[in-house]
Amino acid sequence: PSVPSRHSTVKAEDTFKTSPFHLDLWFYFTLQNWVLDFGRPIAMIILPLEWFPLNKPSAGDYFHMAYNVITPFLLLKLIERSPKTLPRSMVYVSIITFVMGASIHLVGDSVNHRLIFSGYQHHLSVRENPIIRNLKPETLIDSFELLYYYDEYLGHSMWYIPFFLILFIYFTGCFTPVAQQSRMPLAALLLVGPSSLYYWYLVTEGQIFILFIFTFFAMAALVAQQRRRGLALDSNGLFLFGSFSITLLLIALWVGWLWNDGILRRKYPGVIYIPEPWAFYTLHMSDPRGDTGT
């Protein structure tokens, strides 16, 4: 008889295979997130501007290029290790959309970095920036707002929605009926802190709290449903769910700390107030020459 593909749409919950903790993948995943994503703007600050002229790709751009290649590869390897057969078409479409969105963000973010070296203030809106509002003709301002839209809205949406969707798809296979498998090894406990802190940065800087909280609630609902069936999270599922839980706590602490910041309040109006870390940095901790952002 034919054997179904590992990522076919055929379900295999009845096999209840359990994967060991993927120390190598989770370590590489966390490391490259910190170095290639969080490290992008830091590299812009540390490395001399003379090494990367403003009309050429910056160090952060090269970091972003590496991220756009390595991250989808690691996501595919993670999906391959799922003990449950997963929908192959959904995975492939998600990865393709992820790469496209991250590439759109690469271009928009690269240009925005150059604007910062010219005096652009990240904690202000496009039209409130002194170097933008005096442009002639005024239609140029619309072009910069379009660039900001590609960077902060379209790029982020096409980047992060498939990213969290893939993590959730993988999470659906992280359940086991074996009680001994429902615990995190020491390696997972050591990685959960750095992983959670990175997700805090991702959610706050990417302004994707609604997407994050929707994914977290979906994961929590799935855990409750599977518990009624006598199933519990395996070590990989506990690591992912634990990372998201701590991330939610960090976001709450971050918002509480900056709750009364009037300038950031003006940039982030509305019910959901979650300031970006780099907006806080450019407002309170840096000079215009050293500013950067995501």
Rosetta silent file (secondary structure, phi, psi, omega in degrees, C-alpha in Angstrom):
SEQUENCE: PSVPSRHSTVKAEDTFKTSPFHLDLWFYFTLQNWVLDFGRPIAMIILPLEWFPLNKPSAGDYFHMAYNVITPFLLLKLIERSPKTLPRSMVYVSIITFVMGASIHLVGDSVNHRLIFSGYQHHLSVRENPIIRNLKPETLIDSFELLYYYDEYLGHSMWYIPFFLILFIYFTGCFTPVAQQSRMPLAALLLVGPSSLYYWYLVTEGQIFILFIFTFFAMAALVAQQRRRGLALDSNGLFLFGSFSITLLLIALWVGWLWNDGILRRKYPGVIYIPEPWAFYTLHMSDPRGDTGT
SCORE:     score description
SCORE:     0.000 S_00000001
   1 L     0.000  150.686 -179.041    0.000    0.000    0.000 S_00000001
   2 L   -71.797  147.960  179.693    1.091    3.570   -0.659 S_00000001
   3 L  -102.348  126.323 -178.308    2.502    5.548    2.215 S_00000001
   4 L   -66.611  149.222  178.005    1.088    9.089    2.627 S_00000001
   5 L   -62.530  151.805 -178.290    3.494   12.007    2.421 S_00000001
   6 L   -59.763  -31.160 -178.175    4.733   13.410    5.705 S_00000001
   7 L  -111.396   22.549  179.239    2.985   16.723    4.965 S_00000001
   8 L   -71.958  170.956 -179.449   -0.089   15.367    3.198 S_00000001
   9 L   -79.997   -3.003  178.419   -3.558   16.348    4.289 S_00000001
  10 L   -69.584  128.381 -177.744   -4.129   12.829    5.718 S_00000001
  11 L   -84.895  150.179 -178.231   -4.477   13.084    9.482 S_00000001
  12 L  -138.140   36.251 -179.842   -2.565   10.791   11.792 S_00000001
  13 H   -61.364  -27.280 -175.235   -3.663   11.737   15.305 S_00000001
  14 H   -72.209  -11.942  178.243   -4.330    8.090   16.080 S_00000001
  15 H   -80.996  -30.343  177.465   -0.621    7.269   15.891 S_00000001
  16 L    51.003   42.289  174.471    0.254    9.607   18.816 S_00000001
  17 L   -71.524  146.104 -179.598    3.924    9.690   17.977 S_00000001
  18 L  -120.954  129.628  178.938    5.947   11.942   20.273 S_00000001
  19 L   -90.699  143.267  171.664    9.011   13.874   19.188 S_00000001
  20 L   -68.183  167.174 -179.598   11.928   14.476   21.538 S_00000001
  21 L   -64.789  128.850 -176.293   12.807   18.072   22.325 S_00000001
  22 L   -85.074   72.914 -176.389   14.342   19.655   19.218 S_00000001
  23 H   -58.538  -43.178 -177.032   17.280   21.271   20.977 S_00000001
  24 H   -63.347  -48.468 -177.667   19.221   21.895   17.769 S_00000001
  25 H   -66.874  -45.342 -178.897   16.359   23.558   15.888 S_00000001
  26 H   -65.975  -35.570  177.788   15.091   25.650   18.809 S_00000001
  27 H   -66.232  -49.481  179.462   18.648   26.765   19.635 S_00000001
  28 H   -61.820  -39.293 -178.902   19.406   27.761   16.033 S_00000001
  29 H   -62.430  -48.180  179.747   15.992   29.395   15.759 S_00000001
  30 H   -66.115  -42.306 -178.566   16.491   31.488   18.894 S_00000001
  31 H   -62.392  -48.920 -177.663   20.096   32.354   18.023 S_00000001
  32 H   -69.797  -30.138  174.484   19.373   33.555   14.491 S_00000001
  33 H   -62.331  -44.109 -178.764   16.337   35.521   15.690 S_00000001
  34 H   -69.479  -43.676 -174.727   18.504   37.397   18.177 S_00000001
  35 H   -77.055  -50.193 -170.621   21.458   37.912   15.840 S_00000001
  36 H   -86.864  -25.785  179.277   19.793   38.487   12.478 S_00000001
  37 H  -100.534  -64.377  178.442   16.549   40.220   13.510 S_00000001
  38 H   -63.603  -32.996 -177.841   17.161   41.970   16.821 S_00000001
  39 H   -75.503  -13.955 -178.671   20.826   42.445   15.897 S_00000001
  40 H   -57.018  -57.271 -178.805   20.069   44.295   12.646 S_00000001
  41 H   -68.171  -28.976  177.889   19.558   47.775   14.123 S_00000001
  42 H   -65.337  -40.624  176.934   22.299   47.214   16.699 S_00000001
  43 H   -61.858  -35.420  177.494   24.775   46.524   13.897 S_00000001
  44 H   -62.891  -34.469 -177.884   23.674   49.795   12.301 S_00000001
  45 H   -76.704  -42.803 -171.996   24.561   51.638   15.509 S_00000001
  46 H   -76.983  -45.444 -173.691   27.897   49.941   16.215 S_00000001
  47 L   -75.743  140.500 -178.430   29.482   49.725   12.763 S_00000001
  48 L   -61.757  140.267 -179.670   30.918   52.948   11.277 S_00000001
  49 H   -61.696  -29.565 -178.227   28.732   54.622    8.675 S_00000001
  50 H   -63.464  -23.851  179.551   31.766   54.960    6.400 S_00000001
  51 H   -73.473  -25.799 -175.228   31.816   51.186    5.911 S_00000001
  52 L  -133.436   86.937 -179.319   28.312   51.192    4.451 S_00000001
  53 L   -55.059  155.043 -174.976   27.536   54.339    2.389 S_00000001
  54 L   -67.174  -16.054  177.304   23.941   55.524    2.412 S_00000001
  55 L   -99.018   15.024  178.026   23.493   54.575   -1.263 S_00000001
  56 L  -130.206  161.286  176.340   24.567   50.950   -0.616 S_00000001
  57 L   -58.245  142.772  179.510   23.131   48.092    1.482 S_00000001
  58 L   -91.494  175.292  175.017   23.930   48.424    5.178 S_00000001
  59 H   -59.972  -40.319  178.441   25.101   45.779    7.628 S_00000001
  60 H   -62.407  -33.768  178.009   21.498   45.494    8.805 S_00000001
  61 H   -64.675  -41.460  178.729   20.365   44.804    5.241 S_00000001
  62 H   -67.054  -36.762  174.447   22.772   41.868    4.968 S_00000001
  63 H   -60.914  -42.746 -178.586   21.525   40.566    8.303 S_00000001
  64 H   -65.290  -41.027  177.934   17.971   40.847    6.965 S_00000001
  65 H   -59.676  -44.114  178.653   18.901   38.965    3.769 S_00000001
  66 H   -64.050  -40.535  178.458   20.366   36.116    5.824 S_00000001
  67 H   -60.948  -41.945 -177.437   17.255   36.062    8.030 S_00000001
  68 H   -65.773  -19.612  177.932   14.980   35.827    4.979 S_00000001
  69 H   -95.576  -45.354 -172.581   16.809   32.671    3.880 S_00000001
  70 H   -73.584  -41.819 -175.670   17.568   30.932    7.188 S_00000001
  71 H   -62.448  -49.592  177.734   14.216   31.430    8.951 S_00000001
  72 H   -62.016  -31.970  177.005   11.980   29.757    6.320 S_00000001
  73 H   -64.160  -45.491  179.402   14.495   26.907    6.124 S_00000001
  74 H   -66.151  -36.941  177.230   14.310   26.359    9.901 S_00000001
  75 H   -63.245  -40.575  177.425   10.505   26.578    9.815 S_00000001
  76 H   -65.452  -40.804  178.478   10.384   23.881    7.145 S_00000001
  77 H   -64.850  -36.017  177.788   12.758   21.671    9.173 S_00000001
  78 H   -65.011  -44.506  178.281   10.539   22.204   12.230 S_00000001
  79 H   -61.625  -38.851 -179.878    7.446   21.174   10.289 S_00000001
  80 H   -60.592  -30.270 -176.927    9.291   18.082    9.007 S_00000001
  81 L   -88.658    0.585  177.878    9.868   16.915   12.575 S_00000001
  82 L   -65.333  134.094  177.825    6.231   17.130   13.567 S_00000001
  83 L   -72.975   -7.581 -179.157    4.909   13.700   14.627 S_00000001
  84 L  -109.533  138.416  175.446    1.597   14.596   12.979 S_00000001
  85 L   -68.284  135.092 -172.554    1.040   14.798    9.239 S_00000001
  86 L  -121.850  156.742 -177.621    0.342   18.418    8.323 S_00000001
  87 L   -66.626  108.303 -174.400   -1.338   20.160    5.335 S_00000001
  88 H   -62.780  -43.525 -177.493    1.480   20.521    2.814 S_00000001
  89 H   -61.838  -43.038  179.709   -0.208   23.153    0.617 S_00000001
  90 H   -63.664  -39.682  178.978   -0.905   25.459    3.559 S_00000001
  91 H   -63.617  -46.574 -177.711    2.689   25.132    4.757 S_00000001
  92 H   -64.795  -44.310  179.506    4.127   25.928    1.311 S_00000001
  93 H   -63.462  -39.344  179.611    1.835   28.926    0.722 S_00000001
  94 H   -64.088  -43.223 -179.996    2.685   30.246    4.193 S_00000001
  95 H   -64.937  -43.073  179.009    6.426   29.950    3.578 S_00000001
  96 H   -61.487  -45.394  179.437    6.151   31.671    0.175 S_00000001
  97 H   -64.700  -39.443  177.900    4.107   34.522    1.667 S_00000001
  98 H   -57.859  -47.907 -178.211    6.547   34.793    4.573 S_00000001
  99 H   -64.507  -41.128  179.781    9.520   35.215    2.239 S_00000001
 100 H   -64.681  -45.456 -179.663    7.682   37.784    0.118 S_00000001
 101 H   -64.607  -42.806  178.651    6.581   39.821    3.139 S_00000001
 102 H   -65.477  -32.351  178.777   10.020   39.752    4.759 S_00000001
 103 H   -72.293  -38.848  174.568   11.566   40.859    1.442 S_00000001
 104 H   -60.196  -43.567  179.786    9.119   43.782    1.132 S_00000001
 105 H   -63.922  -36.714  179.013   10.048   44.763    4.670 S_00000001
 106 H   -56.233  -46.213 -177.807   13.748   44.540    3.829 S_00000001
 107 H   -68.204  -49.906 -178.825   13.441   47.252    1.166 S_00000001
 108 H   -62.467  -42.303 -178.915   11.194   49.581    3.172 S_00000001
 109 H   -66.504  -37.552 -179.849   13.227   49.174    6.342 S_00000001
 110 H   -61.675  -45.372  179.588   16.495   49.800    4.485 S_00000001
 111 H   -67.263  -39.832  179.491   15.286   53.160    3.141 S_00000001
 112 H   -62.632  -33.744  176.120   13.842   54.148    6.522 S_00000001
 113 H   -61.538  -41.391  179.487   17.239   53.540    8.100 S_00000001
 114 H   -64.786  -37.467  178.547   18.776   56.033    5.673 S_00000001
 115 H   -62.741  -35.477  179.979   16.123   58.598    6.557 S_00000001
 116 H   -62.769  -38.580  177.631   17.065   58.293   10.221 S_00000001
 117 H   -67.905  -16.075  177.417   20.657   59.283    9.422 S_00000001
 118 L   -96.380    4.110  177.209   19.194   62.392    7.784 S_00000001
 119 L   110.851    4.880  178.412   17.279   63.351   10.925 S_00000001
 120 L   -65.124  134.721 -177.544   14.084   61.289   10.684 S_00000001
 121 L  -106.272  114.564 -171.494   12.577   60.778   14.153 S_00000001
 122 L   -67.598  -23.851 -177.824   11.115   57.323   14.602 S_00000001
 123 L   -82.616   -1.746  176.424    8.831   58.316   17.491 S_00000001
 124 L  -107.567  156.661  175.379    6.952   60.748   15.210 S_00000001
 125 L   -71.840  169.685 -177.667    4.548   59.951   12.378 S_00000001
 126 L   -57.825  -50.011 -175.083    5.657   60.473    8.763 S_00000001
 127 L   -73.584  -18.438  178.394    3.895   63.826    8.324 S_00000001
 128 L   -85.373  -12.292 -178.276    5.041   65.125   11.733 S_00000001
 129 L   -71.950  131.123 -177.996    8.742   64.623   10.922 S_00000001
 130 H   -57.759  -37.662 -177.363   10.523   67.934   10.237 S_00000001
 131 H   -75.315  -13.232 -178.513   12.529   66.529    7.300 S_00000001
 132 H   -99.002  -43.139 -170.321    9.346   65.214    5.655 S_00000001
 133 H   -68.707  -17.703  179.780    6.729   67.907    6.178 S_00000001
 134 L   -96.565    9.354 -179.692    8.763   70.572    4.340 S_00000001
 135 L   -68.324  145.082  175.487    9.211   68.512    1.150 S_00000001
 136 L  -130.478  135.115   -6.301    8.207   70.065   -2.174 S_00000001
 137 L   -69.280  161.703 -175.478    6.125   69.111   -4.039 S_00000001
 138 L   -64.742  -19.356  178.208    3.849   67.875   -1.242 S_00000001
 139 H   -63.894  -20.530  175.828    3.040   64.725   -3.212 S_00000001
 140 H   -61.845  -31.021  178.857    6.483   63.463   -2.148 S_00000001
 141 H   -63.501  -38.818  176.900    5.067   63.114    1.356 S_00000001
 142 H   -60.774  -37.002  179.710    2.511   60.651   -0.019 S_00000001
 143 H   -65.342  -39.889  178.431    5.394   58.618   -1.473 S_00000001
 144 H   -70.416  -33.367  175.155    7.100   58.432    1.916 S_00000001
 145 H   -67.362  -35.645  175.458    3.822   57.420    3.532 S_00000001
 146 H   -63.938  -42.655  177.322    3.543   54.649    0.912 S_00000001
 147 H   -59.970  -43.680  178.662    7.054   53.526    1.806 S_00000001
 148 H   -62.717  -38.134  178.269    6.068   53.494    5.489 S_00000001
 149 H   -63.424  -45.079  178.355    2.951   51.455    4.599 S_00000001
 150 H   -62.528  -39.259 -177.586    5.030   48.840    2.777 S_00000001
 151 H   -71.853  -56.186 -167.855    7.487   48.708    5.668 S_00000001
 152 H   -91.532  -22.296 -175.228    5.240   48.758    8.732 S_00000001
 153 H  -112.753  -66.406 -177.249    1.908   47.387    7.504 S_00000001
 154 H   -64.679  -47.637  179.878    1.995   45.292    4.330 S_00000001
 155 H   -60.536  -46.356  179.267    5.479   43.903    4.925 S_00000001
 156 H   -63.079  -42.134 -178.821    4.768   43.092    8.567 S_00000001
 157 H   -63.211  -47.881 -178.040    1.419   41.464    7.763 S_00000001
 158 H   -72.421  -18.259  177.389    2.800   39.223    5.001 S_00000001
 159 H   -84.870  -52.001 -168.431    5.791   38.417    7.205 S_00000001
 160 H   -86.174  -32.679  179.962    4.197   37.731   10.587 S_00000001
 161 H   -60.592  -51.772  177.231    0.813   36.199    9.731 S_00000001
 162 H   -66.431  -29.888  177.713    2.339   33.152    7.973 S_00000001
 163 H   -59.589  -51.888 -179.925    5.087   33.023   10.626 S_00000001
 164 H   -71.378  -30.913  176.810    2.599   32.580   13.468 S_00000001
 165 H   -63.450  -42.901  179.185    0.383   30.363   11.316 S_00000001
 166 H   -64.390  -42.663  177.656    3.264   27.939   10.744 S_00000001
 167 H   -61.342  -38.811  179.811    4.086   27.887   14.462 S_00000001
 168 H   -69.984  -41.457  177.075    0.434   27.155   15.237 S_00000001
 169 H   -57.730  -44.178  177.135    0.244   24.416   12.599 S_00000001
 170 H   -63.203  -39.842 -177.366    3.310   22.823   14.175 S_00000001
 171 H   -61.469  -31.277 -179.223    1.803   23.275   17.653 S_00000001
 172 L   -62.605  -20.242  179.316   -1.250   21.185   16.680 S_00000001
 173 L   -98.466    7.099 -174.682    1.012   18.122   16.510 S_00000001
 174 L   -97.112   49.318 -179.739    2.674   18.681   19.900 S_00000001
 175 E  -127.821  148.394 -176.614    0.408   16.458   22.021 S_00000001
 176 E  -144.915  146.396  174.209    1.041   13.111   23.670 S_00000001
 177 L   -87.418   -4.129 -176.649   -0.909   10.624   25.811 S_00000001
 178 L   -90.378  115.088 -174.667    2.302    9.676   27.638 S_00000001
 179 H   -62.184  -35.275 -177.832    2.533   11.560   30.932 S_00000001
 180 H   -66.078  -22.173 -179.198    6.326   11.224   31.146 S_00000001
 181 H   -84.386  -10.080 -176.006    6.690   13.120   27.847 S_00000001
 182 L   -92.362   63.368  175.236    4.744   16.134   29.143 S_00000001
 183 L  -156.874  155.566 -179.428    7.635   18.016   30.727 S_00000001
 184 L   -95.561  131.244  174.313   10.401   20.331   29.566 S_00000001
 185 L   -70.282  171.146 -178.661   14.024   19.175   29.776 S_00000001
 186 H   -58.251  -39.556 -179.480   16.705   21.433   31.244 S_00000001
 187 H   -59.789  -39.647  179.020   17.740   22.621   27.772 S_00000001
 188 H   -67.006  -39.704  178.696   14.199   23.848   27.100 S_00000001
 189 H   -63.797  -35.092  179.019   14.086   25.683   30.436 S_00000001
 190 H   -72.019  -30.570 -177.627   17.349   27.455   29.570 S_00000001
 191 H   -87.268  -19.696 -172.488   16.051   28.518   26.139 S_00000001
 192 H   -66.219  -31.934  178.181   12.567   29.634   27.168 S_00000001
 193 H   -65.173  -57.967  177.189   13.848   32.939   28.622 S_00000001
 194 H   -57.890  -37.244  179.165   15.744   34.148   25.512 S_00000001
 195 H   -64.093  -45.417 -179.452   12.922   32.872   23.299 S_00000001
 196 H   -64.250  -41.544 -179.113   10.255   34.766   25.264 S_00000001
 197 H   -64.448  -37.254  177.248   12.290   37.968   25.301 S_00000001
 198 H   -66.268  -43.240  179.368   12.700   37.810   21.531 S_00000001
 199 H   -63.298  -33.675  173.919    8.966   37.291   20.998 S_00000001
 200 H   -59.146  -46.967  178.416    8.345   40.327   23.226 S_00000001
 201 H   -62.190  -42.981 -177.817   10.563   42.351   20.897 S_00000001
 202 H   -61.331  -45.754 -176.265    8.886   40.865   17.807 S_00000001
 203 H   -70.940  -43.073 -176.939    5.356   41.663   18.989 S_00000001
 204 H   -73.982  -45.766 -178.526    6.080   45.166   20.305 S_00000001
 205 H   -72.234  -35.076  179.064    8.390   46.341   17.516 S_00000001
 206 H   -81.552   -8.849 -179.365    6.293   44.683   14.812 S_00000001
 207 L    54.951   49.798 -176.134    3.044   46.077   16.292 S_00000001
 208 L  -123.374   36.718 -176.899    1.368   42.696   15.921 S_00000001
 209 H   -60.811  -41.780 -178.729   -0.222   42.271   19.348 S_00000001
 210 H   -60.642  -44.669  177.478   -3.633   41.345   17.932 S_00000001
 211 H   -61.725  -44.099 -179.416   -2.078   38.610   15.786 S_00000001
 212 H   -63.172  -49.204 -175.886   -0.021   37.350   18.731 S_00000001
 213 H   -67.722  -33.232  175.666   -2.894   37.296   21.220 S_00000001
 214 H   -63.873  -44.170  178.406   -5.180   35.585   18.693 S_00000001
 215 H   -63.548  -42.793 -179.292   -2.529   32.888   18.163 S_00000001
 216 H   -63.193  -45.019  179.211   -2.007   32.501   21.912 S_00000001
 217 H   -64.923  -37.130  177.030   -5.742   32.137   22.607 S_00000001
 218 H   -63.882  -40.223  176.986   -6.036   29.612   19.766 S_00000001
 219 H   -64.620  -43.505  179.692   -3.190   27.608   21.323 S_00000001
 220 H   -63.534  -40.957  178.498   -4.809   27.794   24.764 S_00000001
 221 H   -64.363  -39.352  178.377   -8.162   26.645   23.347 S_00000001
 222 H   -65.486  -39.949  178.146   -6.459   23.726   21.595 S_00000001
 223 H   -61.332  -45.090  179.877   -4.712   22.724   24.830 S_00000001
 224 H   -63.011  -40.842  179.526   -8.063   22.728   26.693 S_00000001
 225 H   -64.682  -43.747 -178.165   -9.712   20.672   23.945 S_00000001
 226 H   -70.448  -29.562  177.016   -6.924   18.087   23.877 S_00000001
 227 H   -63.581  -36.151  177.584   -6.919   17.763   27.658 S_00000001
 228 H   -65.562  -21.662  177.071  -10.543   16.627   27.481 S_00000001
 229 L   -92.077    2.536  179.289   -9.288   13.863   25.165 S_00000001
 230 L    84.398   18.043 -179.030   -6.640   12.830   27.668 S_00000001
 231 L  -108.739  150.225  178.362   -3.730   14.408   25.762 S_00000001
 232 E  -131.285  161.411  178.574   -1.052   16.776   27.071 S_00000001
 233 E   -67.094  139.195  172.946    1.617   18.925   25.464 S_00000001
 234 L   -81.921 -174.123 -174.665    4.944   17.275   24.748 S_00000001
 235 H   -62.829  -37.289  179.278    8.254   19.015   25.492 S_00000001
 236 H   -69.574  -40.435  177.707    8.219   21.021   22.246 S_00000001
 237 H   -66.341  -40.562  176.866    4.659   22.154   22.778 S_00000001
 238 H   -62.274  -39.504  179.513    5.388   23.137   26.382 S_00000001
 239 H   -63.743  -45.212 -178.214    8.399   25.140   25.217 S_00000001
 240 H   -68.620  -45.726 -179.008    6.384   27.028   22.599 S_00000001
 241 H   -68.104  -38.098  177.295    3.360   27.628   24.821 S_00000001
 242 H   -64.991  -40.246  178.167    5.578   28.603   27.760 S_00000001
 243 H   -61.598  -43.674 -179.844    7.492   31.085   25.600 S_00000001
 244 H   -67.134  -36.493 -179.843    4.253   32.730   24.464 S_00000001
 245 H   -65.048  -45.430  178.810    2.911   32.861   28.043 S_00000001
 246 H   -66.758  -35.884  176.930    6.021   34.642   29.347 S_00000001
 247 H   -58.467  -43.655  179.360    5.915   36.944   26.313 S_00000001
 248 H   -61.160  -39.731  177.533    2.407   38.052   27.267 S_00000001
 249 H   -64.599  -42.970  179.364    3.638   38.854   30.777 S_00000001
 250 H   -63.368  -38.964  178.251    6.584   40.874   29.415 S_00000001
 251 H   -63.513  -42.313  179.111    4.262   42.867   27.140 S_00000001
 252 H   -62.192  -41.677  178.125    2.014   43.697   30.099 S_00000001
 253 H   -65.584  -39.944  179.780    5.016   44.905   32.126 S_00000001
 254 H   -63.146  -46.020 -179.782    6.278   46.963   29.162 S_00000001
 255 H   -65.848  -41.842  179.059    2.932   48.684   28.645 S_00000001
 256 H   -61.786  -37.731 -179.758    2.535   49.325   32.365 S_00000001
 257 H   -65.825  -38.755 -175.562    5.978   50.940   32.538 S_00000001
 258 L  -103.053   17.059 -173.605    5.284   53.353   29.638 S_00000001
 259 L   -58.978  -36.117 -175.210    1.593   53.883   30.370 S_00000001
 260 L  -101.764   17.604  178.470    1.974   57.587   31.198 S_00000001
 261 L   -79.841  107.254 -173.745    4.447   58.531   28.435 S_00000001
 262 H   -65.177  -38.478 -177.542    2.643   61.401   26.703 S_00000001
 263 H   -68.433  -45.352  178.983    4.792   61.503   23.546 S_00000001
 264 H   -68.012  -33.031  176.013    4.504   57.771   22.865 S_00000001
 265 H   -59.823  -37.303 -179.329    0.806   57.954   23.677 S_00000001
 266 H   -69.479  -33.898  179.525    0.406   60.478   20.862 S_00000001
 267 H   -77.767  -31.242 -177.586    2.125   58.186   18.352 S_00000001
 268 L  -117.369   70.762  179.859    0.200   55.080   19.466 S_00000001
 269 L   -76.480  171.777  176.167   -3.392   56.294   20.016 S_00000001
 270 L   103.653 -178.492 -176.241   -6.348   54.016   20.439 S_00000001
 271 L   -69.146  -43.711 -178.119   -7.363   51.235   22.778 S_00000001
 272 L   -90.234  107.469 -178.586   -4.295   49.052   22.182 S_00000001
 273 L  -111.512  103.034  178.681   -1.265   50.998   23.368 S_00000001
 274 L  -136.316   97.004 -177.863    1.979   49.090   22.836 S_00000001
 275 L   -66.430  150.609  175.351    4.996   51.319   22.113 S_00000001
 276 L   -80.253  137.566  178.655    7.801   50.092   19.884 S_00000001
 277 H   -56.447  -39.553 -177.703   11.147   49.552   21.686 S_00000001
 278 H   -75.311  -23.899  171.884   13.072   51.475   19.016 S_00000001
 279 H   -68.147  -40.989  174.935   10.635   54.386   19.267 S_00000001
 280 H   -62.443  -40.564 -179.365   11.385   54.471   22.993 S_00000001
 281 H   -64.226  -48.278 -177.810   15.098   54.283   22.203 S_00000001
 282 H   -68.281  -25.892 -179.102   15.089   57.135   19.690 S_00000001
 283 H   -81.116  -42.161 -168.948   12.969   59.277   22.012 S_00000001
 284 H  -114.310  -15.563 -168.389   14.756   58.770   25.329 S_00000001
 285 L  -126.921   -7.877 -172.506   18.158   57.166   24.784 S_00000001
 286 L  -132.040  165.767  169.913   19.816   58.238   21.514 S_00000001
 287 L   -97.095  163.888 -177.252   20.900   61.185   19.419 S_00000001
 288 H   -57.189  -30.782 -178.985   19.614   61.567   15.812 S_00000001
 289 H   -66.926  -28.284 -175.020   22.899   60.246   14.371 S_00000001
 290 H  -102.462    2.988 -176.807   22.499   56.929   16.133 S_00000001
 291 L   -65.541  154.393  171.158   18.817   56.310   15.670 S_00000001
 292 L  -161.216  178.015  179.638   17.447   53.246   13.993 S_00000001
 293 L  -172.510  179.072 -178.907   14.321   51.150   13.954 S_00000001
 294 L  -112.546    0.000    0.000   12.432   48.224   12.524 S_00000001
